[in-house]
Amino acid sequence: MTGVPASAAGGSSGARRAAASASTAVPGKVAEAAAARSAEGGAPGAGPSASSGVRHGATAGAAAAGEAVPGEDAGLDAQDDGKAPRGAKIAAAAVNQASVWNIANLLTMLRLVLVPAFVVLMLADGGHDPAWRSLAWAAFAIAMITDLFDGHLARTYNLVTDFGKIADPIADKAIMGAALICLSALGDLPWWVTGIILGRELGITLLRFLVIRYGVIPASRGGKLKTLTQGVAVGMYVLALTGWLATLRWWVMAAAVVLTVVTGLDYVKQAIVLRRQGIAERKAALEEKEA
């Protein structure tokens, strides 16, 4: 055994003692290097075992010195910095993109597609053919029915998206506006009726945007009744009705016009009150801040 280092004479146990000693005396990566040098001087027969022991000892030394072991707990740095891993960000973006294609938005898209289809069917063959008018009524009815469900589904199942907030009111006004304009162009409905209904809808939409800084004007029961009455009245005018049904649709449209005007004035009143309250609250908050 003359001339053989003591660490080699002990085999793997000597390598472990050397690694443990080095890890205690030298912190971090220096401990790992010291343990490796001790293993290099070992006997030929102790190579694999000694190397394994050295690695184990170096890992333990690094852990004892408070240093993270390379290759373990990957991604901890990103978590410690409060940043999500890159893969998580990509996955979140994919989920957000996919959420646009939910059932509520698909119904809204269907209504948008039905608008040009309704116009084509309504004006086909001069616009007075009962068969084409029936098909136009079917397209209008589907659009109005889906309007009842998409908002409910979005709120119930948390499917509200920015696309839905913008596209839903556009689809509602597009199908109603297309029907009213077509009816007036064909001479079935007076232009002043179309003007009152569309003017009210556009005016209230603009009013909502003007007072949104002070709050949101909630939809009233009168507004919902107005929408239902308008849908029934316009649907009856789309169909080629005669006799007492033609008389009945006139009265239904008259009720829709009255509700349109009354609910419009109510929205204007709510907007004025909301604006005054908002200004008063801002003034009070400013005075409290200055005091």
mmCIF file of C-alpha atoms in Angstrom:
data_model
loop_
_atom_site.group_PDB
_atom_site.id
_atom_site.type_symbol
_atom_site.label_atom_id
_atom_site.label_comp_id
_atom_site.label_asym_id
_atom_site.label_seq_id
_atom_site.Cartn_x
_atom_site.Cartn_y
_atom_site.Cartn_z
ATOM 1 C CA MET A 1 0.000 0.000 0.000
ATOM 2 C CA THR A 2 3.107 2.209 -0.075
ATOM 3 C CA GLY A 3 2.622 5.295 -2.230
ATOM 4 C CA VAL A 4 -1.179 4.901 -2.515
ATOM 5 C CA PRO A 5 -3.179 7.851 -1.141
ATOM 6 C CA ALA A 6 -5.208 7.281 1.991
ATOM 7 C CA SER A 7 -8.458 8.222 0.291
ATOM 8 C CA ALA A 8 -7.932 5.456 -2.284
ATOM 9 C CA ALA A 9 -7.078 2.903 0.348
ATOM 10 C CA GLY A 10 -10.461 3.389 1.935
ATOM 11 C CA GLY A 11 -12.291 2.759 -1.361
ATOM 12 C CA SER A 12 -15.737 4.157 -1.644
ATOM 13 C CA SER A 13 -16.011 4.831 2.092
ATOM 14 C CA GLY A 14 -12.868 6.945 1.905
ATOM 15 C CA ALA A 15 -14.381 8.893 -0.994
ATOM 16 C CA ARG A 16 -17.579 9.478 0.997
ATOM 17 C CA ARG A 17 -15.578 10.708 4.017
ATOM 18 C CA ALA A 18 -13.598 12.999 1.766
ATOM 19 C CA ALA A 19 -16.759 14.360 0.132
ATOM 20 C CA ALA A 20 -18.439 14.907 3.491
ATOM 21 C CA SER A 21 -15.333 16.629 4.840
ATOM 22 C CA ALA A 22 -15.069 18.830 1.778
ATOM 23 C CA SER A 23 -18.755 19.765 1.831
ATOM 24 C CA THR A 24 -18.493 20.770 5.481
ATOM 25 C CA ALA A 25 -15.361 22.812 5.063
ATOM 26 C CA VAL A 26 -15.977 24.365 1.634
ATOM 27 C CA PRO A 27 -19.366 25.832 0.671
ATOM 28 C CA GLY A 28 -21.188 25.450 -2.636
ATOM 29 C CA LYS A 29 -19.425 24.444 -5.805
ATOM 30 C CA VAL A 30 -15.949 24.456 -4.153
ATOM 31 C CA ALA A 31 -17.088 21.492 -2.056
ATOM 32 C CA GLU A 32 -18.100 19.604 -5.173
ATOM 33 C CA ALA A 33 -14.732 20.254 -6.821
ATOM 34 C CA ALA A 34 -12.812 19.127 -3.712
ATOM 35 C CA ALA A 35 -14.790 15.913 -3.480
ATOM 36 C CA ALA A 36 -14.196 15.195 -7.152
ATOM 37 C CA ARG A 37 -10.408 15.641 -6.765
ATOM 38 C CA SER A 38 -10.391 13.192 -3.854
ATOM 39 C CA ALA A 39 -12.219 10.602 -5.965
ATOM 40 C CA GLU A 40 -9.730 10.982 -8.848
ATOM 41 C CA GLY A 41 -6.934 9.758 -6.581
ATOM 42 C CA GLY A 42 -8.789 6.568 -5.597
ATOM 43 C CA ALA A 43 -7.861 3.023 -6.429
ATOM 44 C CA PRO A 44 -8.857 1.605 -9.822
ATOM 45 C CA GLY A 45 -11.278 -0.874 -8.300
ATOM 46 C CA ALA A 46 -13.128 1.810 -6.393
ATOM 47 C CA GLY A 47 -13.940 4.047 -9.407
ATOM 48 C CA PRO A 48 -17.702 3.732 -9.960
ATOM 49 C CA SER A 49 -18.568 3.420 -6.303
ATOM 50 C CA ALA A 50 -16.330 6.288 -5.339
ATOM 51 C CA SER A 51 -17.712 8.486 -8.094
ATOM 52 C CA SER A 52 -21.251 7.738 -6.966
ATOM 53 C CA GLY A 53 -20.341 8.536 -3.396
ATOM 54 C CA VAL A 54 -18.647 11.734 -4.421
ATOM 55 C CA ARG A 55 -21.645 12.875 -6.384
ATOM 56 C CA HIS A 56 -23.924 12.054 -3.491
ATOM 57 C CA GLY A 57 -21.656 13.864 -1.071
ATOM 58 C CA ALA A 58 -21.379 16.881 -3.367
ATOM 59 C CA THR A 59 -25.126 17.089 -3.676
ATOM 60 C CA ALA A 60 -25.519 16.897 0.083
ATOM 61 C CA GLY A 61 -22.798 19.519 0.500
ATOM 62 C CA ALA A 62 -24.477 21.853 -1.901
ATOM 63 C CA ALA A 63 -27.781 21.413 -0.109
ATOM 64 C CA ALA A 64 -26.086 22.007 3.273
ATOM 65 C CA ALA A 65 -24.512 25.193 1.924
ATOM 66 C CA GLY A 66 -27.957 26.474 0.875
ATOM 67 C CA GLU A 67 -27.291 26.177 -2.865
ATOM 68 C CA ALA A 68 -29.844 24.731 -5.303
ATOM 69 C CA VAL A 69 -28.729 21.569 -7.051
ATOM 70 C CA PRO A 70 -28.529 21.950 -10.845
ATOM 71 C CA GLY A 71 -31.255 20.066 -12.711
ATOM 72 C CA GLU A 72 -33.600 19.882 -9.716
ATOM 73 C CA ASP A 73 -36.751 21.979 -9.159
ATOM 74 C CA ALA A 74 -36.514 23.576 -12.591
ATOM 75 C CA GLY A 75 -38.574 26.730 -12.944
ATOM 76 C CA LEU A 76 -38.270 27.774 -9.287
ATOM 77 C CA ASP A 77 -36.483 30.975 -10.233
ATOM 78 C CA ALA A 78 -39.382 32.046 -12.431
ATOM 79 C CA GLN A 79 -41.851 31.249 -9.656
ATOM 80 C CA ASP A 80 -39.810 33.084 -7.035
ATOM 81 C CA ASP A 81 -39.777 36.170 -9.263
ATOM 82 C CA GLY A 82 -43.576 36.062 -9.451
ATOM 83 C CA LYS A 83 -43.565 35.291 -13.174
ATOM 84 C CA ALA A 84 -45.480 32.426 -14.741
ATOM 85 C CA PRO A 85 -43.456 29.987 -16.859
ATOM 86 C CA ARG A 86 -43.494 30.691 -20.562
ATOM 87 C CA GLY A 87 -45.539 27.578 -21.305
ATOM 88 C CA ALA A 88 -48.232 28.664 -18.832
ATOM 89 C CA LYS A 89 -48.532 32.052 -20.545
ATOM 90 C CA ILE A 90 -48.938 30.405 -23.943
ATOM 91 C CA ALA A 91 -51.586 28.037 -22.568
ATOM 92 C CA ALA A 92 -53.491 30.923 -20.951
ATOM 93 C CA ALA A 93 -53.452 32.853 -24.212
ATOM 94 C CA ALA A 94 -54.794 29.819 -26.047
ATOM 95 C CA VAL A 95 -57.650 29.474 -23.539
ATOM 96 C CA ASN A 96 -58.555 33.143 -23.922
ATOM 97 C CA GLN A 97 -58.614 32.801 -27.700
ATOM 98 C CA ALA A 98 -60.731 29.658 -27.524
ATOM 99 C CA SER A 99 -63.251 31.285 -25.158
ATOM 100 C CA VAL A 100 -64.418 33.548 -27.986
ATOM 101 C CA TRP A 101 -65.906 30.490 -29.708
ATOM 102 C CA ASN A 102 -68.380 29.665 -26.959
ATOM 103 C CA ILE A 103 -72.052 28.862 -27.558
ATOM 104 C CA ALA A 104 -73.285 32.354 -26.666
ATOM 105 C CA ASN A 105 -70.965 34.032 -29.173
ATOM 106 C CA LEU A 106 -71.818 31.458 -31.823
ATOM 107 C CA LEU A 107 -75.499 32.363 -31.476
ATOM 108 C CA THR A 108 -74.597 36.033 -31.838
ATOM 109 C CA MET A 109 -72.580 35.255 -34.980
ATOM 110 C CA LEU A 110 -75.550 33.326 -36.337
ATOM 111 C CA ARG A 111 -77.737 36.412 -35.941
ATOM 112 C CA LEU A 112 -75.196 38.530 -37.791
ATOM 113 C CA VAL A 113 -75.151 36.021 -40.654
ATOM 114 C CA LEU A 114 -78.964 35.947 -40.752
ATOM 115 C CA VAL A 115 -79.192 39.710 -41.398
ATOM 116 C CA PRO A 116 -78.094 39.624 -45.079
ATOM 117 C CA ALA A 117 -79.958 36.336 -45.565
ATOM 118 C CA PHE A 118 -83.137 37.969 -44.268
ATOM 119 C CA VAL A 119 -82.768 40.956 -46.606
ATOM 120 C CA VAL A 120 -82.291 38.694 -49.637
ATOM 121 C CA LEU A 121 -85.340 36.602 -48.759
ATOM 122 C CA MET A 122 -87.424 39.654 -47.940
ATOM 123 C CA LEU A 123 -86.756 41.395 -51.269
ATOM 124 C CA ALA A 124 -86.842 38.265 -53.450
ATOM 125 C CA ASP A 125 -89.292 38.326 -56.355
ATOM 126 C CA GLY A 126 -90.297 41.927 -55.738
ATOM 127 C CA GLY A 127 -90.763 41.507 -52.001
ATOM 128 C CA HIS A 128 -94.432 40.529 -52.077
ATOM 129 C CA ASP A 129 -94.328 36.793 -52.704
ATOM 130 C CA PRO A 130 -95.926 34.972 -49.732
ATOM 131 C CA ALA A 131 -93.506 32.023 -49.965
ATOM 132 C CA TRP A 132 -90.389 34.203 -49.855
ATOM 133 C CA ARG A 133 -91.912 36.320 -47.094
ATOM 134 C CA SER A 134 -92.504 33.166 -45.054
ATOM 135 C CA LEU A 135 -88.851 32.190 -45.417
ATOM 136 C CA ALA A 136 -87.827 35.714 -44.438
ATOM 137 C CA TRP A 137 -90.078 35.440 -41.377
ATOM 138 C CA ALA A 138 -88.365 32.160 -40.421
ATOM 139 C CA ALA A 139 -84.942 33.843 -40.577
ATOM 140 C CA PHE A 140 -86.242 36.787 -38.521
ATOM 141 C CA ALA A 141 -87.820 34.453 -35.949
ATOM 142 C CA ILE A 142 -84.609 32.463 -35.518
ATOM 143 C CA ALA A 143 -82.658 35.678 -35.001
ATOM 144 C CA MET A 144 -85.102 36.959 -32.361
ATOM 145 C CA ILE A 145 -85.216 33.600 -30.533
ATOM 146 C CA THR A 146 -81.430 33.298 -30.356
ATOM 147 C CA ASP A 147 -81.374 36.815 -28.919
ATOM 148 C CA LEU A 148 -83.304 35.474 -25.937
ATOM 149 C CA PHE A 149 -80.759 32.746 -25.237
ATOM 150 C CA ASP A 150 -77.258 34.075 -25.947
ATOM 151 C CA GLY A 151 -77.223 36.676 -23.186
ATOM 152 C CA HIS A 152 -78.745 34.238 -20.685
ATOM 153 C CA LEU A 153 -76.171 31.562 -21.521
ATOM 154 C CA ALA A 154 -73.292 34.037 -21.304
ATOM 155 C CA ARG A 155 -74.312 35.241 -17.834
ATOM 156 C CA THR A 156 -75.300 31.829 -16.452
ATOM 157 C CA TYR A 157 -72.182 29.922 -17.547
ATOM 158 C CA ASN A 158 -69.687 32.794 -17.293
ATOM 159 C CA LEU A 159 -69.194 33.044 -21.060
ATOM 160 C CA VAL A 160 -69.131 36.843 -21.207
ATOM 161 C CA THR A 161 -66.428 38.122 -23.590
ATOM 162 C CA ASP A 162 -65.475 41.485 -25.051
ATOM 163 C CA PHE A 163 -66.595 40.237 -28.458
ATOM 164 C CA GLY A 164 -70.038 39.365 -27.091
ATOM 165 C CA LYS A 165 -70.431 42.745 -25.386
ATOM 166 C CA ILE A 166 -69.854 44.507 -28.708
ATOM 167 C CA ALA A 167 -71.406 42.086 -31.197
ATOM 168 C CA ASP A 168 -74.638 41.284 -29.310
ATOM 169 C CA PRO A 169 -76.203 44.790 -29.397
ATOM 170 C CA ILE A 170 -75.011 45.244 -32.992
ATOM 171 C CA ALA A 171 -76.721 42.010 -34.053
ATOM 172 C CA ASP A 172 -79.940 43.012 -32.251
ATOM 173 C CA LYS A 173 -80.182 46.396 -33.926
ATOM 174 C CA ALA A 174 -79.028 45.072 -37.301
ATOM 175 C CA ILE A 175 -81.790 42.487 -37.683
ATOM 176 C CA MET A 176 -84.504 44.864 -36.394
ATOM 177 C CA GLY A 177 -83.244 47.760 -38.503
ATOM 178 C CA ALA A 178 -83.038 45.604 -41.638
ATOM 179 C CA ALA A 179 -86.622 44.405 -41.152
ATOM 180 C CA LEU A 180 -88.031 47.893 -40.564
ATOM 181 C CA ILE A 181 -86.215 49.441 -43.525
ATOM 182 C CA CYS A 182 -87.276 46.614 -45.849
ATOM 183 C CA LEU A 183 -90.906 46.930 -44.752
ATOM 184 C CA SER A 184 -90.892 50.692 -45.273
ATOM 185 C CA ALA A 185 -89.133 50.378 -48.639
ATOM 186 C CA LEU A 186 -91.821 47.927 -49.772
ATOM 187 C CA GLY A 187 -94.587 50.269 -48.619
ATOM 188 C CA ASP A 188 -95.891 47.947 -45.895
ATOM 189 C CA LEU A 189 -94.908 50.180 -42.971
ATOM 190 C CA PRO A 190 -94.863 53.999 -42.718
ATOM 191 C CA TRP A 191 -91.398 55.549 -42.657
ATOM 192 C CA TRP A 192 -92.234 57.571 -39.543
ATOM 193 C CA VAL A 193 -92.680 54.330 -37.585
ATOM 194 C CA THR A 194 -89.279 53.116 -38.733
ATOM 195 C CA GLY A 195 -87.791 56.512 -37.877
ATOM 196 C CA ILE A 196 -89.181 56.525 -34.331
ATOM 197 C CA ILE A 197 -88.029 52.986 -33.515
ATOM 198 C CA LEU A 198 -84.556 53.263 -35.036
ATOM 199 C CA GLY A 199 -84.059 56.787 -33.738
ATOM 200 C CA ARG A 200 -84.891 55.668 -30.229
ATOM 201 C CA GLU A 201 -82.556 52.652 -30.386
ATOM 202 C CA LEU A 202 -79.602 54.636 -31.724
ATOM 203 C CA GLY A 203 -80.257 57.532 -29.335
ATOM 204 C CA ILE A 204 -80.379 55.341 -26.239
ATOM 205 C CA THR A 205 -77.210 53.514 -27.307
ATOM 206 C CA LEU A 206 -75.402 56.850 -27.667
ATOM 207 C CA LEU A 207 -76.808 58.023 -24.321
ATOM 208 C CA ARG A 208 -75.449 54.924 -22.586
ATOM 209 C CA PHE A 209 -71.953 55.694 -23.861
ATOM 210 C CA LEU A 210 -72.201 59.334 -22.747
ATOM 211 C CA VAL A 211 -73.080 58.485 -19.127
ATOM 212 C CA ILE A 212 -71.011 55.313 -18.762
ATOM 213 C CA ARG A 213 -68.394 57.263 -16.786
ATOM 214 C CA TYR A 214 -71.001 57.803 -14.076
ATOM 215 C CA GLY A 215 -72.522 54.318 -14.135
ATOM 216 C CA VAL A 216 -74.565 51.845 -16.156
ATOM 217 C CA ILE A 217 -78.237 52.305 -16.995
ATOM 218 C CA PRO A 218 -79.855 48.939 -16.176
ATOM 219 C CA ALA A 219 -82.344 47.312 -18.529
ATOM 220 C CA SER A 220 -85.892 47.777 -17.276
ATOM 221 C CA ARG A 221 -88.927 45.530 -17.538
ATOM 222 C CA GLY A 222 -90.491 48.097 -19.824
ATOM 223 C CA GLY A 223 -87.506 47.850 -22.133
ATOM 224 C CA LYS A 224 -87.785 44.065 -22.289
ATOM 225 C CA LEU A 225 -91.537 44.313 -22.977
ATOM 226 C CA LYS A 226 -90.797 46.846 -25.718
ATOM 227 C CA THR A 227 -88.325 44.474 -27.352
ATOM 228 C CA LEU A 228 -90.808 41.601 -27.250
ATOM 229 C CA THR A 229 -93.638 43.721 -28.656
ATOM 230 C CA GLN A 230 -91.437 45.077 -31.432
ATOM 231 C CA GLY A 231 -90.375 41.569 -32.402
ATOM 232 C CA VAL A 232 -93.955 40.289 -32.554
ATOM 233 C CA ALA A 233 -95.181 43.339 -34.495
ATOM 234 C CA VAL A 234 -92.378 43.306 -37.059
ATOM 235 C CA GLY A 235 -92.744 39.542 -37.466
ATOM 236 C CA MET A 236 -96.431 39.944 -38.227
ATOM 237 C CA TYR A 237 -95.653 42.629 -40.809
ATOM 238 C CA VAL A 238 -93.041 40.399 -42.457
ATOM 239 C CA LEU A 239 -95.696 37.759 -43.074
ATOM 240 C CA ALA A 240 -98.187 38.433 -45.883
ATOM 241 C CA LEU A 241 -101.247 38.636 -43.603
ATOM 242 C CA THR A 242 -104.709 39.663 -44.644
ATOM 243 C CA GLY A 243 -108.099 40.220 -43.010
ATOM 244 C CA TRP A 244 -108.374 40.573 -39.270
ATOM 245 C CA LEU A 245 -104.751 39.475 -38.778
ATOM 246 C CA ALA A 246 -103.641 42.500 -40.817
ATOM 247 C CA THR A 247 -105.745 44.688 -38.509
ATOM 248 C CA LEU A 248 -104.340 43.003 -35.420
ATOM 249 C CA ARG A 249 -100.737 43.588 -36.474
ATOM 250 C CA TRP A 250 -101.496 47.304 -36.821
ATOM 251 C CA TRP A 251 -102.560 47.477 -33.178
ATOM 252 C CA VAL A 252 -99.555 45.440 -32.045
ATOM 253 C CA MET A 253 -97.239 47.816 -33.923
ATOM 254 C CA ALA A 254 -99.041 50.799 -32.354
ATOM 255 C CA ALA A 255 -98.370 49.323 -28.895
ATOM 256 C CA ALA A 256 -94.721 48.775 -29.850
ATOM 257 C CA VAL A 257 -94.370 52.423 -30.905
ATOM 258 C CA VAL A 258 -95.931 53.648 -27.643
ATOM 259 C CA LEU A 259 -93.621 51.442 -25.556
ATOM 260 C CA THR A 260 -90.668 52.596 -27.645
ATOM 261 C CA VAL A 261 -91.362 56.263 -26.860
ATOM 262 C CA VAL A 262 -92.235 55.735 -23.166
ATOM 263 C CA THR A 263 -89.220 53.562 -22.374
ATOM 264 C CA GLY A 264 -86.986 55.942 -24.330
ATOM 265 C CA LEU A 265 -88.082 58.879 -22.172
ATOM 266 C CA ASP A 266 -87.549 56.745 -19.063
ATOM 267 C CA TYR A 267 -83.968 55.996 -20.134
ATOM 268 C CA VAL A 268 -83.342 59.726 -20.671
ATOM 269 C CA LYS A 269 -84.641 60.425 -17.152
ATOM 270 C CA GLN A 270 -82.402 57.704 -15.668
ATOM 271 C CA ALA A 271 -79.403 59.069 -17.546
ATOM 272 C CA ILE A 272 -79.972 62.586 -16.175
ATOM 273 C CA VAL A 273 -80.320 61.310 -12.602
ATOM 274 C CA LEU A 274 -77.246 59.081 -12.976
ATOM 275 C CA ARG A 275 -75.183 61.978 -14.306
ATOM 276 C CA ARG A 276 -76.226 64.287 -11.456
ATOM 277 C CA GLN A 277 -75.404 61.653 -8.857
ATOM 278 C CA GLY A 278 -72.035 61.005 -10.457
ATOM 279 C CA ILE A 279 -71.132 64.695 -10.524
ATOM 280 C CA ALA A 280 -72.238 65.119 -6.882
ATOM 281 C CA GLU A 281 -70.167 62.120 -5.750
ATOM 282 C CA ARG A 282 -67.087 63.377 -7.573
ATOM 283 C CA LYS A 283 -67.515 66.836 -6.080
ATOM 284 C CA ALA A 284 -67.898 65.390 -2.568
ATOM 285 C CA ALA A 285 -64.819 63.195 -3.021
ATOM 286 C CA LEU A 286 -62.787 66.192 -4.237
ATOM 287 C CA GLU A 287 -63.865 68.323 -1.285
ATOM 288 C CA GLU A 288 -63.025 65.531 1.150
ATOM 289 C CA LYS A 289 -59.594 65.144 -0.449
ATOM 290 C CA GLU A 290 -58.867 68.859 -0.202
ATOM 291 C CA ALA A 291 -60.024 68.942 3.443
#
